[in-house]
Coordinates of C-alpha atoms in Angstrom, one line a residue:
X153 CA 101.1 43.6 -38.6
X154 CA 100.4 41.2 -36.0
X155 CA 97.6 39.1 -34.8
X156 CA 98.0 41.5 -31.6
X157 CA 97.6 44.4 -34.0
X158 CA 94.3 43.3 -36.0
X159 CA 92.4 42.6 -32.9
X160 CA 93.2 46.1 -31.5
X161 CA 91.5 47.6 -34.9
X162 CA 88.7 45.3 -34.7
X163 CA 88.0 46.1 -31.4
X164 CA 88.2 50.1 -32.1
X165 CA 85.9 49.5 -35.0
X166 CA 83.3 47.9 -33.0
X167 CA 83.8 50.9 -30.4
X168 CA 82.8 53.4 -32.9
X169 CA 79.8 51.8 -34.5
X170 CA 78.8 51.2 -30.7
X171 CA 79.2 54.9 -30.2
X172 CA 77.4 55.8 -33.7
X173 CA 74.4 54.1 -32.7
X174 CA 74.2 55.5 -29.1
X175 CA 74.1 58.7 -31.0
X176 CA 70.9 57.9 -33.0
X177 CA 67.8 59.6 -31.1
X178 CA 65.2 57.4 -30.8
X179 CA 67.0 53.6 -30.0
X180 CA 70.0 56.1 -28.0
X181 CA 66.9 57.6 -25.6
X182 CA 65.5 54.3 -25.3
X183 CA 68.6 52.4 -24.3
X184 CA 69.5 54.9 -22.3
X185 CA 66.5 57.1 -20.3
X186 CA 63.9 54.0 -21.1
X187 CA 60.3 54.1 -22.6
X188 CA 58.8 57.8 -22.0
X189 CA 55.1 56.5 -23.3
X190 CA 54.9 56.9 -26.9
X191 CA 55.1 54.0 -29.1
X192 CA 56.5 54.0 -32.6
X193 CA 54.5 52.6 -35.5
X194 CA 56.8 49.6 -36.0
X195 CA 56.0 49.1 -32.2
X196 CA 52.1 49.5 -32.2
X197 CA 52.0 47.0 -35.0
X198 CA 54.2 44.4 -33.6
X199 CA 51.9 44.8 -30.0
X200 CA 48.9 44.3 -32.2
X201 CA 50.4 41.2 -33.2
X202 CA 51.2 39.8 -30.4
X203 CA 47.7 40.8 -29.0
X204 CA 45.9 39.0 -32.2
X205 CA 47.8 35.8 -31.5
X206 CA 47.5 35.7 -27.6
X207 CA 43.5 36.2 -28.0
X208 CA 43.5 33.4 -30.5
X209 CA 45.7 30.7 -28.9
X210 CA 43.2 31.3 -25.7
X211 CA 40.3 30.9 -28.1
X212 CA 41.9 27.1 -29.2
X213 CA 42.8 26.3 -26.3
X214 CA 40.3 27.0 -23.1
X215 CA 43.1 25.9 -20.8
X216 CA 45.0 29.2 -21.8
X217 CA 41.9 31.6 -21.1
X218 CA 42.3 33.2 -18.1
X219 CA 38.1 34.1 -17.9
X220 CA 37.4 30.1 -18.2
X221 CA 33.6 30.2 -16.3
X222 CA 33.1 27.4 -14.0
X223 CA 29.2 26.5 -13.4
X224 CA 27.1 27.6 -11.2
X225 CA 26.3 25.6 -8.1
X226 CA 22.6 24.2 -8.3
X227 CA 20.4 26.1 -5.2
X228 CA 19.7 22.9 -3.1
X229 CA 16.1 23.2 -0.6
X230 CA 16.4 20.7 2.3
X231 CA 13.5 20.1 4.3
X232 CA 13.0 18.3 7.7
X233 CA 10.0 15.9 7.4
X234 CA 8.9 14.7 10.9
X235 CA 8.5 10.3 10.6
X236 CA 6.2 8.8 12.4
X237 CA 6.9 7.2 16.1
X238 CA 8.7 3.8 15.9
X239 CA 5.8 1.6 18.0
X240 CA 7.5 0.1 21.2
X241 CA 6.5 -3.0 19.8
X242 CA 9.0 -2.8 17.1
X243 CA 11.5 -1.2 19.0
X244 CA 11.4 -4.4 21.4
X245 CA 11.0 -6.7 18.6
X246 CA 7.6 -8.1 20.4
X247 CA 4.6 -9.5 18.5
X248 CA 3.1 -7.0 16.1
X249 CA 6.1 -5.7 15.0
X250 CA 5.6 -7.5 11.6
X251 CA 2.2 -7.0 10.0
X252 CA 2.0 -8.4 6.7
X253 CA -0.9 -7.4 4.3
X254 CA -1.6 -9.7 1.4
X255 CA -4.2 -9.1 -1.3
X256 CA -5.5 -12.2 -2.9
X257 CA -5.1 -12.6 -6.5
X258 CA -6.9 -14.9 -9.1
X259 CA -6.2 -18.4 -8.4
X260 CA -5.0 -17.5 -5.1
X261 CA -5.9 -20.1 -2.4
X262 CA -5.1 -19.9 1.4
X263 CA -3.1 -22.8 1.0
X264 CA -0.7 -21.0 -1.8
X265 CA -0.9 -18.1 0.4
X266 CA 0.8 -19.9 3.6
X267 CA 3.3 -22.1 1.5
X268 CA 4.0 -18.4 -0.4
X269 CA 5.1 -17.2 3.2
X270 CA 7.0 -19.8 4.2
X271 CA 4.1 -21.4 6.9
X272 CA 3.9 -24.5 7.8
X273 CA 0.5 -27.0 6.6
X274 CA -0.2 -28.0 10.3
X275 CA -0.2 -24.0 11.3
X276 CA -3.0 -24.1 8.2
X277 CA -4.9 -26.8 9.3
X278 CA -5.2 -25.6 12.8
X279 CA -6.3 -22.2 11.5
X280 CA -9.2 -23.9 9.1
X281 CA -10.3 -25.9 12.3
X282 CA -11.7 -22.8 14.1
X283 CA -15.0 -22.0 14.1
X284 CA -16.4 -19.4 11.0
X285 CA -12.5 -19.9 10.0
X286 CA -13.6 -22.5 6.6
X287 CA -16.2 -20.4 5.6
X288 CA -14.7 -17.1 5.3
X289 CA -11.0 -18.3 4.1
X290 CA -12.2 -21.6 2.3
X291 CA -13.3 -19.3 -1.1
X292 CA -11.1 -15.9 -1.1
X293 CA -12.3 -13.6 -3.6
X294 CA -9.8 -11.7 -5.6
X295 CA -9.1 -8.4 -4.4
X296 CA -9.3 -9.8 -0.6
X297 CA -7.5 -8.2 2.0
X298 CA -5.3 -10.9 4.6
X299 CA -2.6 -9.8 7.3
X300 CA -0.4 -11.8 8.7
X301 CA 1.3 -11.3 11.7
X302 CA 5.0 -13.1 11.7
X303 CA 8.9 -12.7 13.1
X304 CA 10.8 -10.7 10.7
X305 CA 13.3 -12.7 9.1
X306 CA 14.9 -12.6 5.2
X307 CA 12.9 -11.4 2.8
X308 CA 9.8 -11.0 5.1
X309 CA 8.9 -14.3 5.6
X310 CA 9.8 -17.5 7.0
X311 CA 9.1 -18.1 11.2
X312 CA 6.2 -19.3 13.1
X313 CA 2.8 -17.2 12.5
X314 CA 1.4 -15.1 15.4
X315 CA -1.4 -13.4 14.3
X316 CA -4.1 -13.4 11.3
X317 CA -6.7 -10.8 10.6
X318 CA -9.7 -11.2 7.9
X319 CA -13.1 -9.8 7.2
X320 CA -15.6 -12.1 8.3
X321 CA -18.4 -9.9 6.4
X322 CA -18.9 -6.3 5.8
X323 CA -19.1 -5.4 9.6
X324 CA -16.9 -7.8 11.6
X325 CA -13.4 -9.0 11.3
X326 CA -11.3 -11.8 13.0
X327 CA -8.6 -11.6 14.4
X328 CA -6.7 -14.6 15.4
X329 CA -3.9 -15.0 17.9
X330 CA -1.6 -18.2 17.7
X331 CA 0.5 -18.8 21.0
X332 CA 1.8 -22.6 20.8
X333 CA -0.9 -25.1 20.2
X334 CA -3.3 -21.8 21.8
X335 CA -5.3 -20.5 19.1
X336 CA -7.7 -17.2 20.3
X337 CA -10.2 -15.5 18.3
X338 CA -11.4 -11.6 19.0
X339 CA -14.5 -10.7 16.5
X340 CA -13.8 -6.6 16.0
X341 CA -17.0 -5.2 15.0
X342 CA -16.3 -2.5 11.9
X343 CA -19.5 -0.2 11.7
X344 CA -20.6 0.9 8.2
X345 CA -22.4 3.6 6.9
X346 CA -24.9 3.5 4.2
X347 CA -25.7 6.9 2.6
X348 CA -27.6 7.4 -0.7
X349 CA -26.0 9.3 -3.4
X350 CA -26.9 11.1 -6.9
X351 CA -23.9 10.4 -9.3
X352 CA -24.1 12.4 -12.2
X353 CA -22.1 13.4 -15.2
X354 CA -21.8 13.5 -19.2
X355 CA -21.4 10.5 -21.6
X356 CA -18.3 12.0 -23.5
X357 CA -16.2 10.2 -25.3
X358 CA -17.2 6.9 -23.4
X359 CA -20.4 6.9 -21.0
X360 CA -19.0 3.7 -19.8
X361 CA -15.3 5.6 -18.6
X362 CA -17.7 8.3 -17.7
X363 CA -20.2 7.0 -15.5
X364 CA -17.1 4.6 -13.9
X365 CA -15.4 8.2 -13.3
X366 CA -18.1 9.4 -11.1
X367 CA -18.5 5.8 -9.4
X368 CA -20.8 3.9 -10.7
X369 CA -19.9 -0.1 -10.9
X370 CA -20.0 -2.1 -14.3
X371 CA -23.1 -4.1 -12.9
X372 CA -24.2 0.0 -12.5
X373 CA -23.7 0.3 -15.8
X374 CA -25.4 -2.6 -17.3
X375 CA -28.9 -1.5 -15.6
X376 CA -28.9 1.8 -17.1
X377 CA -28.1 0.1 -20.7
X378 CA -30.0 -3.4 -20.6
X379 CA -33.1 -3.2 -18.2
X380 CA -33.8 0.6 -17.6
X381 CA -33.4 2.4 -21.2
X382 CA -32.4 -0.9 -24.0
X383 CA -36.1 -0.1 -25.4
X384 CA -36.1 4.1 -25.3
X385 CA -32.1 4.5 -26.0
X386 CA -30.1 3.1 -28.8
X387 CA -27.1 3.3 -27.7
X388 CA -25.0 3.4 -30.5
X389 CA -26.5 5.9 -32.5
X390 CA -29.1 7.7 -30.1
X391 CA -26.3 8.9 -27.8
X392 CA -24.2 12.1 -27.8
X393 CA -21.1 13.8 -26.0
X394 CA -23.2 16.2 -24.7
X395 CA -25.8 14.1 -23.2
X396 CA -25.9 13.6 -19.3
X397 CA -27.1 10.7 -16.5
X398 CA -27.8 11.1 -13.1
X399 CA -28.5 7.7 -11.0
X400 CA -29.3 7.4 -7.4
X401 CA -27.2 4.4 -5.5
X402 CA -26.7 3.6 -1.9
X403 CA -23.4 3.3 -0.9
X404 CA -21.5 1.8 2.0
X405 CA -18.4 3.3 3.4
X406 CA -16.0 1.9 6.3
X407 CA -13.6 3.3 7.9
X408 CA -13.8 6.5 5.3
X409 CA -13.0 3.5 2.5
X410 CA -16.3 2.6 -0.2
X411 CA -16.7 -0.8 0.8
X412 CA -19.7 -1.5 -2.2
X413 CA -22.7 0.3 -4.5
X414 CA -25.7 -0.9 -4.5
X415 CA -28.4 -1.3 -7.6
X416 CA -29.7 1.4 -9.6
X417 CA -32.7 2.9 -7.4
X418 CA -32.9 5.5 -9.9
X419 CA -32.3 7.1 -13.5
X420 CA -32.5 9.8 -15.9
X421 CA -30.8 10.2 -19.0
X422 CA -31.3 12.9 -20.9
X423 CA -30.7 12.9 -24.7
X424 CA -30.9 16.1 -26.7
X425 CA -34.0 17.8 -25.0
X426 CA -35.9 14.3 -24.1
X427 CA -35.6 13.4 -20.7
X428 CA -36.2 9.4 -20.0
X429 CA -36.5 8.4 -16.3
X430 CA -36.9 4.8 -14.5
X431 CA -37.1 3.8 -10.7
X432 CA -36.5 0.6 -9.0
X433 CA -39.0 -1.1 -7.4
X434 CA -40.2 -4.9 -5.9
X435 CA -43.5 -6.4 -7.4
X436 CA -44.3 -9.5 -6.4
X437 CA -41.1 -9.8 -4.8
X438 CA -39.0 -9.2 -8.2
X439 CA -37.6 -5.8 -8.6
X440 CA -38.5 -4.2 -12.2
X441 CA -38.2 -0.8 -13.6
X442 CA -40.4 2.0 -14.0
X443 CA -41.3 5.2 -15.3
X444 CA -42.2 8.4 -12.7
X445 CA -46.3 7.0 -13.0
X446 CA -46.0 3.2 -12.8
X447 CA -45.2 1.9 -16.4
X448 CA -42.6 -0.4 -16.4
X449 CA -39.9 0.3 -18.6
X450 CA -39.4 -3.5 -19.6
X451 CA -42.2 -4.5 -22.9
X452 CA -43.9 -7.4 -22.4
X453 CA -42.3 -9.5 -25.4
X454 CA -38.7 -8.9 -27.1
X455 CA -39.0 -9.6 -31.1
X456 CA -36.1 -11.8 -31.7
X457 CA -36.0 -14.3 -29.0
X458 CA -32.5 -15.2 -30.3
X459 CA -29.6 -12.5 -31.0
X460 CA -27.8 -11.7 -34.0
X461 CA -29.8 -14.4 -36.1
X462 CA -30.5 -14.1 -39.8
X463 CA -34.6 -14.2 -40.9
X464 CA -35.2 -17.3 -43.0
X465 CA -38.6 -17.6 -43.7
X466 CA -41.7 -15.0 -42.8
X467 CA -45.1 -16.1 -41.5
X468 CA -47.5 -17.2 -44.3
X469 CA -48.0 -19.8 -46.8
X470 CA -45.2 -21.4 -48.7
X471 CA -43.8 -24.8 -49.8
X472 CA -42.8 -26.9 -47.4
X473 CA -38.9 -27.4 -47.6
X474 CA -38.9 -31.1 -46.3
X475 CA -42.6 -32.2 -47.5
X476 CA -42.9 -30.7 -50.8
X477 CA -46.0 -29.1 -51.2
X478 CA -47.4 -26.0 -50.2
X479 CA -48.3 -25.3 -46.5
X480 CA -49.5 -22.4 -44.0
X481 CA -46.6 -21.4 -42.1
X482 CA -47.2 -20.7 -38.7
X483 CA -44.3 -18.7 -37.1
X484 CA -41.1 -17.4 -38.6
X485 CA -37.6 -18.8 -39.0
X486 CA -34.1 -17.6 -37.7
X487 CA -31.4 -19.3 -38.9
X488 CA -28.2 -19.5 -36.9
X489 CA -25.4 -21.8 -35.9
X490 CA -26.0 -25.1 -33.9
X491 CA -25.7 -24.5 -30.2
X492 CA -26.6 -20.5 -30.3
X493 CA -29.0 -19.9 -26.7
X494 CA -32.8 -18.9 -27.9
X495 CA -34.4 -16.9 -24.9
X496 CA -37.9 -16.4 -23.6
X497 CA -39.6 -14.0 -25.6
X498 CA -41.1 -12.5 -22.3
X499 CA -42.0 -13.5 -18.7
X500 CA -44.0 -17.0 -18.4
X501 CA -44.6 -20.5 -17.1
X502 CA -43.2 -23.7 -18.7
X503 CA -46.2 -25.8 -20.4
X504 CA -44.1 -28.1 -22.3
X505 CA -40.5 -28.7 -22.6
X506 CA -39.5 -31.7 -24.9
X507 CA -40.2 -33.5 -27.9
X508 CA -43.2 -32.5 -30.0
X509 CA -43.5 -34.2 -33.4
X510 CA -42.4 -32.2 -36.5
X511 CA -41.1 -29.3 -34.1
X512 CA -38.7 -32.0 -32.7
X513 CA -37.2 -30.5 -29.2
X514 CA -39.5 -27.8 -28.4
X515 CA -40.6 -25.2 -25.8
X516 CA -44.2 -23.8 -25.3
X517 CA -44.6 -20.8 -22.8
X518 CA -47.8 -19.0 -21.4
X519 CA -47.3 -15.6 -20.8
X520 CA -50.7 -14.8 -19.2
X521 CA -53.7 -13.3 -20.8
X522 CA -53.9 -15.6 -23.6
X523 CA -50.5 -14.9 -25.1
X524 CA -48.3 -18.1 -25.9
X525 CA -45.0 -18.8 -27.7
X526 CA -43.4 -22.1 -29.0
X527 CA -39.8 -22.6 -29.9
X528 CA -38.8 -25.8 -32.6
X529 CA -36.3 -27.6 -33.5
X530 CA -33.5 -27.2 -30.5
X531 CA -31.0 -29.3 -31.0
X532 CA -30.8 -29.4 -26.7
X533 CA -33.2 -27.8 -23.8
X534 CA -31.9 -25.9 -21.1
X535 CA -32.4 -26.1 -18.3
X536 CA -36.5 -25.7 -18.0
X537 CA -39.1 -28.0 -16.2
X538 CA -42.5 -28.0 -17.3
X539 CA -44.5 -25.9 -15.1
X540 CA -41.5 -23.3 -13.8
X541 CA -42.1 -19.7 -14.0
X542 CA -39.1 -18.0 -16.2
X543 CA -38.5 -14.5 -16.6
X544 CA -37.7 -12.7 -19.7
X545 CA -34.4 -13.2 -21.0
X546 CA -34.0 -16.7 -19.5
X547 CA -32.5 -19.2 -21.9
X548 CA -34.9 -22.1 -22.9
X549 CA -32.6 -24.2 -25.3
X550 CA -30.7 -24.3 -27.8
X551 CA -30.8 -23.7 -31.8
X552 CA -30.7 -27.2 -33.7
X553 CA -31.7 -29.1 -36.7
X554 CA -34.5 -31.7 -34.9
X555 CA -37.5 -32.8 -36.2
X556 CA -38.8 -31.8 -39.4
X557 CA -35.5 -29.5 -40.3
X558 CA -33.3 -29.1 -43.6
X559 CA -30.5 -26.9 -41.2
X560 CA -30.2 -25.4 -37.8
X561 CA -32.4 -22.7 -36.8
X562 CA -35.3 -21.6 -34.8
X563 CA -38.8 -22.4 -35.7
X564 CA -40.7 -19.3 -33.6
X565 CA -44.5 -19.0 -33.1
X566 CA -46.5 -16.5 -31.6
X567 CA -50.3 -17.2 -30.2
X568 CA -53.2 -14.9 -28.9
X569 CA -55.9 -17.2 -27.4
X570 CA -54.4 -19.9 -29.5
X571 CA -54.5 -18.1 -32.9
X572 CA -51.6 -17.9 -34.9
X573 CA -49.9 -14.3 -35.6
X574 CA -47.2 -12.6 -37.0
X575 CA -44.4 -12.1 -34.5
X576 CA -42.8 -9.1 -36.7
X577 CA -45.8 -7.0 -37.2
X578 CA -48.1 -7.9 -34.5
X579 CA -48.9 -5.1 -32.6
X580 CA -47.1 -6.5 -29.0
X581 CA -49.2 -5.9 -26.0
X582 CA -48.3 -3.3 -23.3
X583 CA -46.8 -4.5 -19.9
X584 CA -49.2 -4.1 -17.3
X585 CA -49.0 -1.0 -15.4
X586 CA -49.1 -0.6 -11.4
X587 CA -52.4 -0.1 -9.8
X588 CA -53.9 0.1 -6.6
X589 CA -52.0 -0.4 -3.2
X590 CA -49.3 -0.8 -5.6
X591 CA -49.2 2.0 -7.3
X592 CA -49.5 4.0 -3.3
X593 CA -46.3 2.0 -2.7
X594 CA -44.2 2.4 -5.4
X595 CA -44.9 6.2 -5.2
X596 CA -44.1 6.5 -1.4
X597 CA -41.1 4.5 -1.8
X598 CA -39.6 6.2 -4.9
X599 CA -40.1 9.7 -3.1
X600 CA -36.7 10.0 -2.0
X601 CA -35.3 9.3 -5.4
X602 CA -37.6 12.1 -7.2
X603 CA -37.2 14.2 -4.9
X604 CA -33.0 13.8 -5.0
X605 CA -33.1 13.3 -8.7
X606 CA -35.5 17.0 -9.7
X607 CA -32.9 18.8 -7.3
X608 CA -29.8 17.5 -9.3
X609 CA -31.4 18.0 -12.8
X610 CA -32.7 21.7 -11.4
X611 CA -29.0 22.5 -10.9
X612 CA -27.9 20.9 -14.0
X613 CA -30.3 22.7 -15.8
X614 CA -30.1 26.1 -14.5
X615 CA -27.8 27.8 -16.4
X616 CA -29.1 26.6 -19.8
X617 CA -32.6 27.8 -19.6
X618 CA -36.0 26.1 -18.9
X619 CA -35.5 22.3 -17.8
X620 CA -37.2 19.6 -20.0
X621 CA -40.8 19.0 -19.9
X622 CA -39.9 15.4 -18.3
X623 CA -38.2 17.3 -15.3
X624 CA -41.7 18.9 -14.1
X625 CA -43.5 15.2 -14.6
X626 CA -40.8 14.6 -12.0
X627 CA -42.2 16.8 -9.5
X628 CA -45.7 16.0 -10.4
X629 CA -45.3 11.9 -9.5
X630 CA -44.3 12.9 -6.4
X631 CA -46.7 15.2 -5.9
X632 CA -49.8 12.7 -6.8
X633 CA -47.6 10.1 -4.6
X634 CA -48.7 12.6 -1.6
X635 CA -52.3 12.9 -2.3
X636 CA -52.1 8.9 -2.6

């Protein structure tokens, strides 16, 4: 048999199994009517499959997912904000159109101000020339306000200066106009007004950030806790939290701006349920502090005439460190480093001031009504003339080692119609209260502040039950003040 032959029976063979396999029911009805919507098992688990693997390459790959979330566009609120009117000035580039406000800072001088700026020293020297100009501009404070009027150019500075504005005092400012070798002045009167005020509040944590809260200044501040309440109030342990102040001021605005606060006219401060007052007032032409019926708040003598000094040697007899032998020792000794300020022990006039035997540089001082104090052994005295009238507080020298001395320190004596006594336990003598016509004025002038001060401690106090006892002495002052 041929090739011819073979192919012929290979081809017939294929026919059949062709034909054998058409004839099978399932694959035969699919190949030849198609799919008629039921699946074999063989088929449901090979779709299964191919499910599982499509879900899985989409969950590798994000690209592949077809629910891929893109993110949502931020909501965006646009809102049209009017701007202000562009002056013509500006828009013609006239004079005016370049206002320049400078604050002075420490160390500032006009002079680094203009060579800051980029002016010339003959545009400086011509301002100083003008009358009130040296004056005002000569000393500038820090914190001072300057505008300069000037061509814009890079940076803001550099041309020829037009203009210049300053506060000649509280109520007038200057302007100055500079045309050329032209210089004009215009004085702008800037009307204040003065109001008096009750700040009040709690000490907290810090009665210093507290009372600064409300408004009070630091020289504020200093008044409540070194001339008004230094002998009733220990400030470091006395005070709590809880406590409150209330302080009448006068204070100046301008312009709707607080231009200064004046001194403490008046004070409460009330720790726990004692309430401790003190009002400003001029005797003799000094103000002084007092309470609601005339006592001033100030004691006549302070103790230690020199602070944070180390007691030495008490009053009374002893042996004499230089000479040897026993001897009555008049005053009492503070030892302390050379150079530390000693201070009047109270208000007085200068009888001596210089050397004085054994003391070596001394001070004597006569307080009035027979009370007089000495101060030995300064190494320097300040500055004191014999006959001045000082005020407590005001230093008198210095401690030393002159005279009779083994170290530095303060040799301090106290006299009562020119008897010796004990300094520490001497009973000290009472400042003198007001009287009289004095005692008529202080009340009519203090009315106002008692009146001011009982309405802000009634409110204070009326939601925690009866007021302190101190609060109705408060209404009775002024009360007497009327019948006087």
């Amino acid at each position: 048999m041929g090739k011819s032959g073979l192919g012929a029976q290979r081809r017939e063979r294929l026919k059949a199994l062709r034909e054998a396999a058409l004839h099978r029911p399932v694959l035969a009805r699919h190949l030849s009517d198609g799919f008629n919507g039921r699946w074999s098992r063989r088929q449901w688990a090979q779709a299964s499959l191919m499910a599982t693997m499509v879900m899985l390459v989409a969950a590798i790959v994000p690209g592949f997912s077809p629910t891929q979330s893109t993110p949502a566009p931020t909501p965006r609120l646009s809102m049209a904000l009017p701007l202000p009117s562009l002056p013509l000035a500006r828009r013609h580039g006239q004079a005016g159109d370049s206002w320049q406000l400078v604050r002075v800072e420490r160390g500032q001088t006009l002079a680094s101000l203009f060579k800051q700026l980029g002016l010339s020293p003959n545009t400086l020297h011509r301002v100083m020339q003008q009358p009130g100009a040296r004056e005002s501009l000569t000393r500038l404070r820090p914190g001072t306000e300057l505008a300069f009027d000037m061509p814009v150019g890079e940076g803001g500075t550099g041309g020829e200066l037009r203009g210049l504005r300053f506060d000649r005092d509280t109520n007038h400012r200057v302007e100055m106009s500079l045309d050329g070798d032209r210089i004009q002045q215009k004085l702008i009167e800037r009307p204040t007004d003065t109001r008096t005020v009750v700040l009040s509040g709690k000490v907290g944590r810090s009665l210093f950030r507290s009372a600064r809260k409300v408004g009070l200044t630091a020289a504020n501040i200093n008044t409540l806790t070194d001339d008004i309440f230094k002998y009733d109030i220990d400030f470091n342990d006395d005070v709590a939290a809880s406590d409150r102040f209330s302080v009448v001021v006068e204070q100046t605005w301008r312009e709707g701006e607080l231009i200064s606060t004046g001194p403490v006219l008046a004070a409460t401060f009330t720790t726990g349920k004692t309430l401790h007052t003190g009002f400003r007032f001029l005797r003799e032409g000094k103000a002084e502090y007092f309470t609601g019926d005339g006592r001033p708040l100030k004691k006549s003598f302070i103790r230690m005439p020199i602070p944070y000094a180390r007691l030495t040697s008490g009053f009374g007899a002893r042996r004499h460190p230089v000479l040897g032998r026993m001897r009555m020792h008049k005053g009492v000794d503070y030892a302390a480093g050379t150079g530390t300020p000693i201070m009047a022990a109270g208000d007085a006039r200068v009888v001596s001031a210089g050397w004085q035997g054994g003391y070596g540089n001394a001070v004597v001082l006569d307080h009035g009504r027979g009370y007089t104090t000495l101060y030995g052994h300064m190494s320097r005295i300040g500055k004191i003339k014999r006959g001045q009238r000082i005020a407590q507080g005001t230093v008198i020298g210095y401690v030393g080692s002159t005279g009779m001395s083994t170290g530095p320190h303060l040799h301090y004596e106290f006299r009562i119609n020119g008897v010796h006594r004990n300094p520490l336990s001497i009973t000290m003598p009472p400042p003198e209260p007001l009287r009289g016509p004095a005692l008529a004025q202080f009340r009519q002038q203090t009315a106002v502040a008692l009146t001011r001060i009982q309405k802000v401690e009634n409110i204070i106090y009326a939601d925690a039950g009866p007021a302190p006892k101190q609060v109705a002495s408060i209404a009775a002052a002024k009360k007497n003040g009327r019948k006087g």
